[in-house]
Coordinates of C-alpha atoms in Angstrom, one line a residue:
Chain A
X128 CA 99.5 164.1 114.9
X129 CA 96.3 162.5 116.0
X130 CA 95.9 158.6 115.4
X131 CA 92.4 159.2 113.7
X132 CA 92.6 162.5 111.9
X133 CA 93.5 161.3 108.7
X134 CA 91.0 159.5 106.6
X135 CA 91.0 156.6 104.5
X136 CA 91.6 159.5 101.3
X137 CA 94.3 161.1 102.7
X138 CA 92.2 164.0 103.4
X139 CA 92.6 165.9 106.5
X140 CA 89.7 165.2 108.8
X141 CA 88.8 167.7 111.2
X142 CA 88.4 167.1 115.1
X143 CA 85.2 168.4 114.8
X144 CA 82.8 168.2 111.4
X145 CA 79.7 169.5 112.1
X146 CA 77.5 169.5 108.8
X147 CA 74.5 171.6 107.7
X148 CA 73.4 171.2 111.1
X149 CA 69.6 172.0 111.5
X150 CA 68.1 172.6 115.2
X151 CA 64.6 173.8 116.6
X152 CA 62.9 173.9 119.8
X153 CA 59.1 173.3 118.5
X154 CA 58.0 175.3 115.5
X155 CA 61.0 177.7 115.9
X156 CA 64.2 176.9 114.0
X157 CA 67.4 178.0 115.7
X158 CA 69.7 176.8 113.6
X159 CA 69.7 176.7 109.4
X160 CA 72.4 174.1 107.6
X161 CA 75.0 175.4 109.8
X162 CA 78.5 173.6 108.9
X163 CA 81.6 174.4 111.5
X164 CA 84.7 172.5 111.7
X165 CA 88.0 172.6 114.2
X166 CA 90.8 171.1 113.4
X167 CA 93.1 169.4 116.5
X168 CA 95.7 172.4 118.2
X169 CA 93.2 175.0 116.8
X170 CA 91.2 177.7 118.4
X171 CA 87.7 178.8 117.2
X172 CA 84.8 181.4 117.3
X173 CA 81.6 181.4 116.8
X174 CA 80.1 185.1 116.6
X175 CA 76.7 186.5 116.4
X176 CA 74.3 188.1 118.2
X177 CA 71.8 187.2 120.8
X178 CA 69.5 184.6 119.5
X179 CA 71.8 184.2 116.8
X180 CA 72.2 180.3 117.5
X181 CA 75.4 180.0 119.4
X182 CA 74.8 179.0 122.3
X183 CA 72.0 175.9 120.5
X184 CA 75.4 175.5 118.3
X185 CA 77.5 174.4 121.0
X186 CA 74.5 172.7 123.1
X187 CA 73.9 170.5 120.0
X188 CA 77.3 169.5 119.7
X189 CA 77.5 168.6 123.4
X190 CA 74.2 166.5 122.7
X191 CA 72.1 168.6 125.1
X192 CA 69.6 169.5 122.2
X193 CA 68.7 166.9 119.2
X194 CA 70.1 167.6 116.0
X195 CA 66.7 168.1 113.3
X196 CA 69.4 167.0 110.3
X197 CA 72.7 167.0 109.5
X198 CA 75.4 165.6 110.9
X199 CA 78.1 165.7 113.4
X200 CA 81.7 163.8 113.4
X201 CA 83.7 164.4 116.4
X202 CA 87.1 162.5 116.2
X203 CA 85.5 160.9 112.6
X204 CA 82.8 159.4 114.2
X205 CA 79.0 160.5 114.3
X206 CA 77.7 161.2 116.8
X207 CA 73.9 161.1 116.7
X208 CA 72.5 158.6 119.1
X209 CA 75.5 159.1 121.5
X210 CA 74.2 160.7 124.5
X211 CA 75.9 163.9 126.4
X212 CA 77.4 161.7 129.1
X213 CA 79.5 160.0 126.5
X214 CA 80.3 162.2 124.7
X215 CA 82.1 164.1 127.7
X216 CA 83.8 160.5 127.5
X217 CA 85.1 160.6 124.6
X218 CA 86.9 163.9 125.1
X219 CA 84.4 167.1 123.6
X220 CA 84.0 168.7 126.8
X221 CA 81.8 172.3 127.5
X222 CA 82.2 175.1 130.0
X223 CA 78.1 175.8 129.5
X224 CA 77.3 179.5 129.6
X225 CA 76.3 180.8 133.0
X226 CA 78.9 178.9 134.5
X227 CA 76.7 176.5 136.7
X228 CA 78.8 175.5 139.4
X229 CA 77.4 173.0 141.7
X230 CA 76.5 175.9 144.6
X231 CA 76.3 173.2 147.6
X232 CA 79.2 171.3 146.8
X233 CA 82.9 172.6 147.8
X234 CA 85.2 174.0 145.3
X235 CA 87.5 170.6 145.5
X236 CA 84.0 168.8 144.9
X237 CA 83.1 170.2 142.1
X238 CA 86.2 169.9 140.4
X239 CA 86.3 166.7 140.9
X240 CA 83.3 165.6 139.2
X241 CA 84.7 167.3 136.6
X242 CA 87.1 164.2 136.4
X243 CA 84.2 162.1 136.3
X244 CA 84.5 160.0 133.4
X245 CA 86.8 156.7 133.5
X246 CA 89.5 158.5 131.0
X247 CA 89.6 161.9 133.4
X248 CA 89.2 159.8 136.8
X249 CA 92.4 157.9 135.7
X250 CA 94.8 161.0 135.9
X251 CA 92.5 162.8 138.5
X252 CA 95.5 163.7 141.1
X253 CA 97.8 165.3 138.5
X254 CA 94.8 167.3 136.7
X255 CA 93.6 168.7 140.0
X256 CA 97.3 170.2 140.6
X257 CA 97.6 171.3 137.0
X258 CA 94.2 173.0 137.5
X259 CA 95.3 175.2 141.1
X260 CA 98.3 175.9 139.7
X261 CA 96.6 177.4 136.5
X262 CA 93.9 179.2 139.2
X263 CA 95.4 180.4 142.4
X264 CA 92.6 181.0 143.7
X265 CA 90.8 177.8 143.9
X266 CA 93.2 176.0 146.5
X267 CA 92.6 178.7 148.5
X268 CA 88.9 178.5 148.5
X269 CA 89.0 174.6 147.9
X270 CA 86.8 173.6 151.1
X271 CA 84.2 176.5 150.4
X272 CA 81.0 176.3 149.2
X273 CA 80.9 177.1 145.1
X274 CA 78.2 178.6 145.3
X275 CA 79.4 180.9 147.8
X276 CA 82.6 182.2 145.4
X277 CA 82.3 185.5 143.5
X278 CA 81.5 185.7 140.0
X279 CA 84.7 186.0 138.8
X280 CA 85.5 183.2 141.0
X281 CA 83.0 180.9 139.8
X282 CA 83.6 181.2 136.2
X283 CA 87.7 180.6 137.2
X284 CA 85.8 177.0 138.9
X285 CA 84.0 176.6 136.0
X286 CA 87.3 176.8 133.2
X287 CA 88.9 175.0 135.8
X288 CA 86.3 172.0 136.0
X289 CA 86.0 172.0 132.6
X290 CA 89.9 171.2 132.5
X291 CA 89.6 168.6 134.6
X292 CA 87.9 166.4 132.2
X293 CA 90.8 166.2 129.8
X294 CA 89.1 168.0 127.0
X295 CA 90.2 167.0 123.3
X296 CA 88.0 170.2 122.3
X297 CA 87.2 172.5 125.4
X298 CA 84.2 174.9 124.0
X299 CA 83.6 177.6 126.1
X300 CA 80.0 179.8 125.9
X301 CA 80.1 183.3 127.0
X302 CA 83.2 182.6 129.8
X303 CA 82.7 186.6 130.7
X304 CA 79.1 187.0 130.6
X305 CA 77.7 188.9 133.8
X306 CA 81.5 189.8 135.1
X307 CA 82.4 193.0 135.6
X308 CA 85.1 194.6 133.7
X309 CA 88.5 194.0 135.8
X310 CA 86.8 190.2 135.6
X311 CA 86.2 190.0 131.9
X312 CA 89.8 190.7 131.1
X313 CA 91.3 188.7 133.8
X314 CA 88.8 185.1 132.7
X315 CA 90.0 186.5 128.9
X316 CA 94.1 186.5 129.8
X317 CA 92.7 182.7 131.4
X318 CA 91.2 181.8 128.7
X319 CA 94.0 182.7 126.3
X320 CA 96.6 180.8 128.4
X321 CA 94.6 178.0 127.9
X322 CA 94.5 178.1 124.7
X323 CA 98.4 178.5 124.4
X324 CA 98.9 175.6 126.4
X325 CA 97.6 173.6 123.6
X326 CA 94.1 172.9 124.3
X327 CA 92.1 173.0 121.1
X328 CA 89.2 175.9 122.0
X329 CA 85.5 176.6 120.5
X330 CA 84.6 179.5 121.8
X331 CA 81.6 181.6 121.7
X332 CA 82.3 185.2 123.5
X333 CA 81.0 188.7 123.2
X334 CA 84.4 190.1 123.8
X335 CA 84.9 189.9 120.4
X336 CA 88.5 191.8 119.9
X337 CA 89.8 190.1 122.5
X338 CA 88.8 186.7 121.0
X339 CA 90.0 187.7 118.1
X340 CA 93.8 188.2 119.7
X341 CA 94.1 184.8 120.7
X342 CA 91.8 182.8 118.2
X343 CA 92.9 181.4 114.8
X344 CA 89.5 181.5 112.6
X345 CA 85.8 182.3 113.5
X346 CA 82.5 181.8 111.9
X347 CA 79.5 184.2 111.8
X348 CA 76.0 183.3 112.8
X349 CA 73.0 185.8 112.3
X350 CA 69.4 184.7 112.8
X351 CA 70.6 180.7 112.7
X352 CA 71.9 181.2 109.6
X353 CA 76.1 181.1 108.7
X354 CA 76.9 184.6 107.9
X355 CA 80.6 184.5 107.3
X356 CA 83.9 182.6 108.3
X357 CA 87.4 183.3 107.8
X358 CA 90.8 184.0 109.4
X359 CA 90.7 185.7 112.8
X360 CA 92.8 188.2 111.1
X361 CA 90.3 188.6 107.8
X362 CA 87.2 188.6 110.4
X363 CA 89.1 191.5 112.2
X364 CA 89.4 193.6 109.3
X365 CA 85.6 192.6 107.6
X366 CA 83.3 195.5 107.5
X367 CA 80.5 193.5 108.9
X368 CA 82.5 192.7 112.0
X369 CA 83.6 195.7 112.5
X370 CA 80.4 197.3 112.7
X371 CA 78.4 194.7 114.3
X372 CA 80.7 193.3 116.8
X373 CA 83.4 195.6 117.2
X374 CA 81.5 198.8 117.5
X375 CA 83.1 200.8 115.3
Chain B
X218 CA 60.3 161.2 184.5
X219 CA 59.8 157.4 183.9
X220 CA 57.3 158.2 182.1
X221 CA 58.5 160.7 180.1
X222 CA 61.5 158.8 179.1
X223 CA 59.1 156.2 178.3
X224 CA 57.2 158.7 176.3
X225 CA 60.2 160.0 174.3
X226 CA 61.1 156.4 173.2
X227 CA 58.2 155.5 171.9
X228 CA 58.2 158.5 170.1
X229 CA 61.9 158.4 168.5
X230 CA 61.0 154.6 167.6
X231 CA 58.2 155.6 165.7
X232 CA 59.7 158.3 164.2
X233 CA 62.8 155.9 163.2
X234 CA 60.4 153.8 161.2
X235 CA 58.7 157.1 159.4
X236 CA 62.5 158.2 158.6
X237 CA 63.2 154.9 156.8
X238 CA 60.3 156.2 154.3
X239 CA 60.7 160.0 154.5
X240 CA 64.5 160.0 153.6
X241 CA 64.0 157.8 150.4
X242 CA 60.7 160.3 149.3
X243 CA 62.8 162.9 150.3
X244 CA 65.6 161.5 148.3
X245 CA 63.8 160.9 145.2
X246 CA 61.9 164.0 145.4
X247 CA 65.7 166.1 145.5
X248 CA 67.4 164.2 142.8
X249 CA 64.8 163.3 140.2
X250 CA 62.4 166.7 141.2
X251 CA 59.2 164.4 141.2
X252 CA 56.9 163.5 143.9
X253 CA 56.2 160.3 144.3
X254 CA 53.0 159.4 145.8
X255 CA 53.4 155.6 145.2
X256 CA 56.2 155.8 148.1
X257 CA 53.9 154.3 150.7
X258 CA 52.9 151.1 148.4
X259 CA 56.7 150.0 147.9
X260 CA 56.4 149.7 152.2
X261 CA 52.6 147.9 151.4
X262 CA 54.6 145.4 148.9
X263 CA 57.4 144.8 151.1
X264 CA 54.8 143.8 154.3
X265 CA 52.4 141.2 151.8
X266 CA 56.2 140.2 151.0
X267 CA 57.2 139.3 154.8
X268 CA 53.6 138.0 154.7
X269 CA 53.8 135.3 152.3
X270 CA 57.1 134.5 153.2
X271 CA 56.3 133.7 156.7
X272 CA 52.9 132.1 156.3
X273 CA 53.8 130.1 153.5
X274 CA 57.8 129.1 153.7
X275 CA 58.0 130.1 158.1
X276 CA 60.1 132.6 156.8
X277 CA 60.8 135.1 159.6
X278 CA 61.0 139.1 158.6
X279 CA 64.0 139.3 159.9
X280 CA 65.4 137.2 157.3
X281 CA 63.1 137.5 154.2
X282 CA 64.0 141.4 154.3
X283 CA 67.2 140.1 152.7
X284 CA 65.4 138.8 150.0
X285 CA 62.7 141.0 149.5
X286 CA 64.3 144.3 149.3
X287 CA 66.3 143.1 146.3
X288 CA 63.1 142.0 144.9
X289 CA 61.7 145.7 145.7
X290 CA 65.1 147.1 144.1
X291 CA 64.3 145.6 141.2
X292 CA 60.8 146.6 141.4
X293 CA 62.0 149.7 141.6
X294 CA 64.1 149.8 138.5
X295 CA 61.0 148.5 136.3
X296 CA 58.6 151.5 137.3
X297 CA 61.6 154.1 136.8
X298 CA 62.0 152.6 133.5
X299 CA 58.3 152.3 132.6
X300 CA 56.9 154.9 134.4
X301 CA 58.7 157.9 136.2
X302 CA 61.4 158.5 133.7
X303 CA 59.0 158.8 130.9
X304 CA 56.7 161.3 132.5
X305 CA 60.4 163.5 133.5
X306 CA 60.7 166.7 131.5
X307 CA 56.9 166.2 130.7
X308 CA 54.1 169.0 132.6
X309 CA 53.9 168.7 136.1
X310 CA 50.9 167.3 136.2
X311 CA 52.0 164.2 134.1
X312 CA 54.7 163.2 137.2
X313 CA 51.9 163.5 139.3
X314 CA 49.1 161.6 137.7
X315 CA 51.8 159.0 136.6
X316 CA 52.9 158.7 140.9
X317 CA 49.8 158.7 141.7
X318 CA 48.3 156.4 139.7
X319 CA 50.9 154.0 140.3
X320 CA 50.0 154.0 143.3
X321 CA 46.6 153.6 143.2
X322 CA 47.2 151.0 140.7
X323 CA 49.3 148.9 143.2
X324 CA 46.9 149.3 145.8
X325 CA 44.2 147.8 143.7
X326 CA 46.6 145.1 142.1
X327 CA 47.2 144.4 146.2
X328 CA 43.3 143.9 146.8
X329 CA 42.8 142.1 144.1
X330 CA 45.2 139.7 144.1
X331 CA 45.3 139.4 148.1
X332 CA 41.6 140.7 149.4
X333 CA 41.0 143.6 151.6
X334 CA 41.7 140.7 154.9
X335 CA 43.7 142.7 157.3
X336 CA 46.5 139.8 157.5
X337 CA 49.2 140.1 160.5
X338 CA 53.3 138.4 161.0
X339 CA 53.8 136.9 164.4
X340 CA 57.3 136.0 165.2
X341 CA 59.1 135.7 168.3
X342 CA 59.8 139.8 168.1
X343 CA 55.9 140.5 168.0
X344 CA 54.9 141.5 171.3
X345 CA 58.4 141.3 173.2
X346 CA 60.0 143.8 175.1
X347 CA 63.2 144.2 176.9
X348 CA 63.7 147.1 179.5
X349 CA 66.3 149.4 180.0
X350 CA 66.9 152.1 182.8
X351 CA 62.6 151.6 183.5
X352 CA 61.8 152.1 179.8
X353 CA 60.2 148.9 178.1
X354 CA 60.8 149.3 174.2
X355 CA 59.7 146.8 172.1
X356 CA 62.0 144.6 170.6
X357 CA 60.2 144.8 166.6
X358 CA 60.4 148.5 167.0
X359 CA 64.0 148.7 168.4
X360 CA 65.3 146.7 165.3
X361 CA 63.9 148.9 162.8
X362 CA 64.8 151.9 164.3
X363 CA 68.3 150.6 164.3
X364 CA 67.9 149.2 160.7
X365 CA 66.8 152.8 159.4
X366 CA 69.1 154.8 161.0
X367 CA 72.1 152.7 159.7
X368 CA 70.4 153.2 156.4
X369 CA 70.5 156.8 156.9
X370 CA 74.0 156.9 158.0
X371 CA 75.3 155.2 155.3
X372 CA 73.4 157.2 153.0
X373 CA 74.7 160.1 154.1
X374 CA 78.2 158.6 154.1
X375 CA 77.6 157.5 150.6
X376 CA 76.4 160.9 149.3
X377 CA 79.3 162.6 150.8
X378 CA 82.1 160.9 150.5
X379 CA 81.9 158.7 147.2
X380 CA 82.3 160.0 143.9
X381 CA 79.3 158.5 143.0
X382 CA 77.7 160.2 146.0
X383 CA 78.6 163.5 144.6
X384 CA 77.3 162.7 141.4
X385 CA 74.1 162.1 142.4
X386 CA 74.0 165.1 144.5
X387 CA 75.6 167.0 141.6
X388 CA 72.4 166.0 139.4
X389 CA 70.0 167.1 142.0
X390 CA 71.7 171.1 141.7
X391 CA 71.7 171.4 138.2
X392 CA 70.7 168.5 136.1
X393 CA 72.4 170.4 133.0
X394 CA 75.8 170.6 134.3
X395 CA 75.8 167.2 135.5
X396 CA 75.7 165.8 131.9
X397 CA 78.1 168.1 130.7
X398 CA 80.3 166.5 133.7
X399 CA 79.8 163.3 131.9
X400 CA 77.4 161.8 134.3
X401 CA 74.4 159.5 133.0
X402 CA 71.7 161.6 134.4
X403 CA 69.3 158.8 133.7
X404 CA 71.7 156.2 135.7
X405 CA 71.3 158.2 138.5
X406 CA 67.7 158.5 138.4
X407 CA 67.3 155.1 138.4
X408 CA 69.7 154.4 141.1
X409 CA 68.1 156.9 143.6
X410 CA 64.3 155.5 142.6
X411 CA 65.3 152.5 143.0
X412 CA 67.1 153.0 146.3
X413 CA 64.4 154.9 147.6
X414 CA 61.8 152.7 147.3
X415 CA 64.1 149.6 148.1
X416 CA 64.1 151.2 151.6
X417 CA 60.5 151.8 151.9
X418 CA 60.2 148.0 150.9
X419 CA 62.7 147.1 153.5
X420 CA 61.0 149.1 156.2
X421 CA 57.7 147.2 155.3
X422 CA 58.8 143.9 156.0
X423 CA 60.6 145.4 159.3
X424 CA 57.1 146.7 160.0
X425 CA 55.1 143.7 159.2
X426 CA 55.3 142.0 163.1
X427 CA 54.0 145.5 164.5
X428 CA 51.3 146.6 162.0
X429 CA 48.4 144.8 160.4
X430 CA 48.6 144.2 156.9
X431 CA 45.8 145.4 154.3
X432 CA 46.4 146.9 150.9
X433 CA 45.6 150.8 151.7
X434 CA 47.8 150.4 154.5
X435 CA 50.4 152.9 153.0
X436 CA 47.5 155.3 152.8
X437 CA 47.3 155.6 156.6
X438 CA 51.1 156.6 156.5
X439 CA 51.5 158.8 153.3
X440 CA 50.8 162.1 154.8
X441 CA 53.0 161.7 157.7
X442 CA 56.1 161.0 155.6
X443 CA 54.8 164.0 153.7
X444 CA 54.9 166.3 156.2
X445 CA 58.3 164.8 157.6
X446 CA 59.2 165.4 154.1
X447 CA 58.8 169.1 153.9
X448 CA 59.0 170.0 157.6
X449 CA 62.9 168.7 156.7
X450 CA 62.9 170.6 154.1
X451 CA 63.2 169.3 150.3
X452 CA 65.5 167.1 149.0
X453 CA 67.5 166.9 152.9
X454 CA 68.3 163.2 154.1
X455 CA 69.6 164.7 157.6
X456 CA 66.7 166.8 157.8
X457 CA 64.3 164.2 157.4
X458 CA 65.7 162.1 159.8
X459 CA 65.6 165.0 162.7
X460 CA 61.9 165.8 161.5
X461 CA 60.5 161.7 161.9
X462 CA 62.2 161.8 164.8
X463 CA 60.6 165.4 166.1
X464 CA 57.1 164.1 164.2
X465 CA 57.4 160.8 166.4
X466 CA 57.6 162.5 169.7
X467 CA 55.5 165.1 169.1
X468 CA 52.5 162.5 168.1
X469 CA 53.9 159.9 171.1
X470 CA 53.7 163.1 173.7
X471 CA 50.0 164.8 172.4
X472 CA 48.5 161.2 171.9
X473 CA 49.3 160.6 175.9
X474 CA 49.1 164.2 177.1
X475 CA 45.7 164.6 175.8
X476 CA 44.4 161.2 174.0
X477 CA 45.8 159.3 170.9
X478 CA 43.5 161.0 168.2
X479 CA 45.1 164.2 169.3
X480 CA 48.9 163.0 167.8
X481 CA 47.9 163.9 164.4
X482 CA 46.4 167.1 165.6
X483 CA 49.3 168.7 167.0
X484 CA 52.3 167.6 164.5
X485 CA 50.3 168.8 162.2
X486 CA 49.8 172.1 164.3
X487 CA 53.7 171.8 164.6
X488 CA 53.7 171.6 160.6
X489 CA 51.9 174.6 159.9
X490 CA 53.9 176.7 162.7
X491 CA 57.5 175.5 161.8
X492 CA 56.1 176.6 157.7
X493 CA 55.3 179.9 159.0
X494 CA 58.4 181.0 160.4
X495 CA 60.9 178.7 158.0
X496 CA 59.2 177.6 155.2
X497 CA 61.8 176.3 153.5
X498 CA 62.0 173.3 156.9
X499 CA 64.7 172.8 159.1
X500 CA 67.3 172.3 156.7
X501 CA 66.3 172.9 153.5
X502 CA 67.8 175.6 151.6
X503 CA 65.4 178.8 150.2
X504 CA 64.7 177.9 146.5
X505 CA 66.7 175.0 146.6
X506 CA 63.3 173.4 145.6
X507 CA 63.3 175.0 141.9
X508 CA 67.2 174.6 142.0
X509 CA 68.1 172.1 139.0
X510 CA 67.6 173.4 135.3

């Protein structure tokens, strides 16, 4: 059990409490009183389709957007004012959609900057073997340039880099966007490992049965607004989900 | 062959001195993605710097550029602060009003507070030369050619092999990703700025024995770097260095061949050439220019 994730009222606080969380770029709201919480060992989705607010969900809680209102606990504590940097720091790590790889550094390289906060740096050694042992592929390619690996490749450097910085929630956007098919399901077996190692997972992913295999609960988003949340299991058999995300 | 020898080193000393400012502009131009047109002023404080220093305390350059660059560091740090990292993720045009304007506001702070008098640093390295193998090289120009390429070297040695090094480098490919990395993207901005100018300070009191002294005298270097800059190709610290040296030679060899106004003539000739058939510069990389989220 967690030293901080019980508060003062014997309540059990989540790991992550995100609260009628309210976004926009301009005029344009992306994001309506969103609320989304993930409780320490757990794994989570967020669905929805394109332009749905996912991706500004997870980029708010990484503190690469501003929230408009509402609020934000990760670990109990808020974390408005607290910029991306240390937040990474503090342990809410992201493996941002598109992958983005440092293309002129070497595959070592950019896992190591991965470790680049004091906590991660401390245990760098031991992470990096964790992380080729996880990826076989990686050692392999560890002097090449990442930006000359394959797509496949580069998301494996990306999951693997996000590792690195000793997430206490790992969120993941779209790990199997752009990969071809063989790709998608070998980055999705990854992913799930990951998760059944223990890490606790937010994950936003348009592979939606497969993310439902290995996920405990999900949440719903559609047009900014929450839609629906429930058990992996209930979101499986919902109608709505069905139709709109599992094609049938 | 004396004479081309001779030719060649007064060419690569030059260009030494150009590669002091070019790699910082270069530098600052790859990690923060702005332009900074107030480069050459940082190299205009740093010479009024040696100035004072000398006329005032006897201070020679050689020592004052200890204190000065610091002072130039911390220069530095204040305009990042106040100036380039407010106009950052603003239009274009705002980085480069805000450069440029700080640039012509130090040139006018310069003349106003020390006059248009073209003002000059004697010490015992102004006008000596020593002579190897046939070729005289002066002494002022030897030392900061020396003094910038150990600055580039340990640049280069910094970028690459620290941690820190590959952060900043990490920030200059994708500023996004950096942050999510946990790196204070703002840190680094203000380290590289900073850096950067620092070194065009330091190069201007190294300067201040061989050049005259007058506050537009960055204007008269500006374009140079620019073009070292770019022939380079953007955001490269090696390639920088090869093109001040290249630039240097190429003005020291046209300015004999065929008379001094000629220099600018035919790097420039050079420029447009080299653009034509790579424009990305020696050893820049195609589109690594709008690299950087």
């Amino acid at each position: 059990m967690s030293r901080s994730s019980r508060s003062i009222w014997g309540n059990p606080l989540s790991l992550l409490e995100v609260t009628k969380l309210g976004v926009s770029y301009g005029d344009m709201i992306a994001l309506h009183e969103v609320s989304v919480s993930v409780e320490e060992g757990e794994a989570v989705t967020v669905l929805g389709a394109n332009a749905a607010g996912k991706t500004t969900l997870l980029r708010a809680i990484s503190g690469l957007v501003p929230a408009r209102e509402g609020t934000i606990l990760f670990d109990g504590k808020p974390m408005d004012g607290v910029p991306a940097h240390e937040r990474v720091e503090r342990g809410l790590v992201q493996v941002p959609e598109g992958r983005l790889v440092f293309p002129f550094l070497s595959v070592e390289d950019n896992l190591m900057l991965g470790a680049f906060t004091r906590r991660a740096r401390a245990r760098l050694k031991s992470s990096l073997e964790r992380v080729y042992a996880m990826f076989p592929r990686l050692p392999e390619r560890r002097a090449q340039l990442a930006g000359s690996l394959s797509g496949g490749e580069q998301q494996m450097l990306a999951l693997g880099r996000g590792l690195m910085a000793l997430p206490r929630l790992l969120m993941l956007d779209e790990p199997s966007l752009g990969l071809a098919p063989l790709l998608v399901q070998e980055v999705m077996n990854r992913v799930a490992r990951i998760r059944f190692e223990g890490v606790t997972v937010l994950i936003v992913e348009q592979n939606v049965k497969q993310t439902l295999k290995f996920v405990d609960r999900g949440y719903v988003l559609e047009n900014g607004w929450l839609a629906l949340s429930g058990s992996a299991k209930e979101l499986g058999a919902s109608d709505q989900v069905r139709r709109a995300y599992l094609g049938m | 062959m004396q004479l081309v020898l001779q030719i060649v080193a007064n060419g690569l000393l030059i260009g030494g001195l150009y590669a002091l400012l070019a790699v910082g502009l270069t530098l600052i131009f790859g990690v923060l993605r702005v332009v900074n047109f107030a480069h050459a002023e940082f190299m205009m404080l740093g010479m009024y710097g040696a100035y004072w220093l000398w006329s005032i305390y006897g201070l020679d350059p050689y020592v004052s550029v200890f204190l000065i660059t610091p002072v130039v560091f911390l220069l530095g740090v204040a305009v990042d602060r106040l100036v380039v990292q407010r106009s950052i993720g603003k239009p274009d045009v705002t980085v480069v009003f805000a450069t440029l304007g700080l640039s012509i506001l130090l040139q006018n702070a310069a003349l106003t507070l020390w006059r248009a008098d073209i003002r000059s640093v004697s010490t015992f390295a102004t006008g000596s030369v020593f002579v190897v193998g046939g070729v005289r090289l002066s002494v002022a120009m030897t030392v900061s050619f020396a003094a910038a390429l150990l600055f580039a070297l340990g640049l280069w040695f910094f970028l690459t092999r620290t941690m820190y090094g590959k952060a900043i480098q990490a920030v200059a490919q994708n500023r996004r990703a950096a942050a999510l990395m946990g790196i204070d993207v703002k840190r680094v901005y203000l380290f590289t700025y900073s850096v950067a100018v620092a070194a065009a300070g330091a190069m201007g009191v190294l300067v201040a024995p061989i050049f005259t002294i007058f506050p537009r005298v960055g204007q008269t270097h500006i374009v140079t770097i620019f073009v070292i800059v770019v022939l380079g190709g953007l955001g490269s610290v090696p390639g920088a260095v090869v093109a001040a040296l290249l630039v240097g030679i190429i003005r020291a060899g046209a300015g004999f061949l065929i008379g001094t106004a000629w220099g600018e003539l035919a790097y420039f000739a050079v420029f447009l050439l080299v653009l034509i058939v790579r424009p990305q510069g020696f050893f820049g990389r195609r589109g690594a220019e709008v690299y950087g989220g």
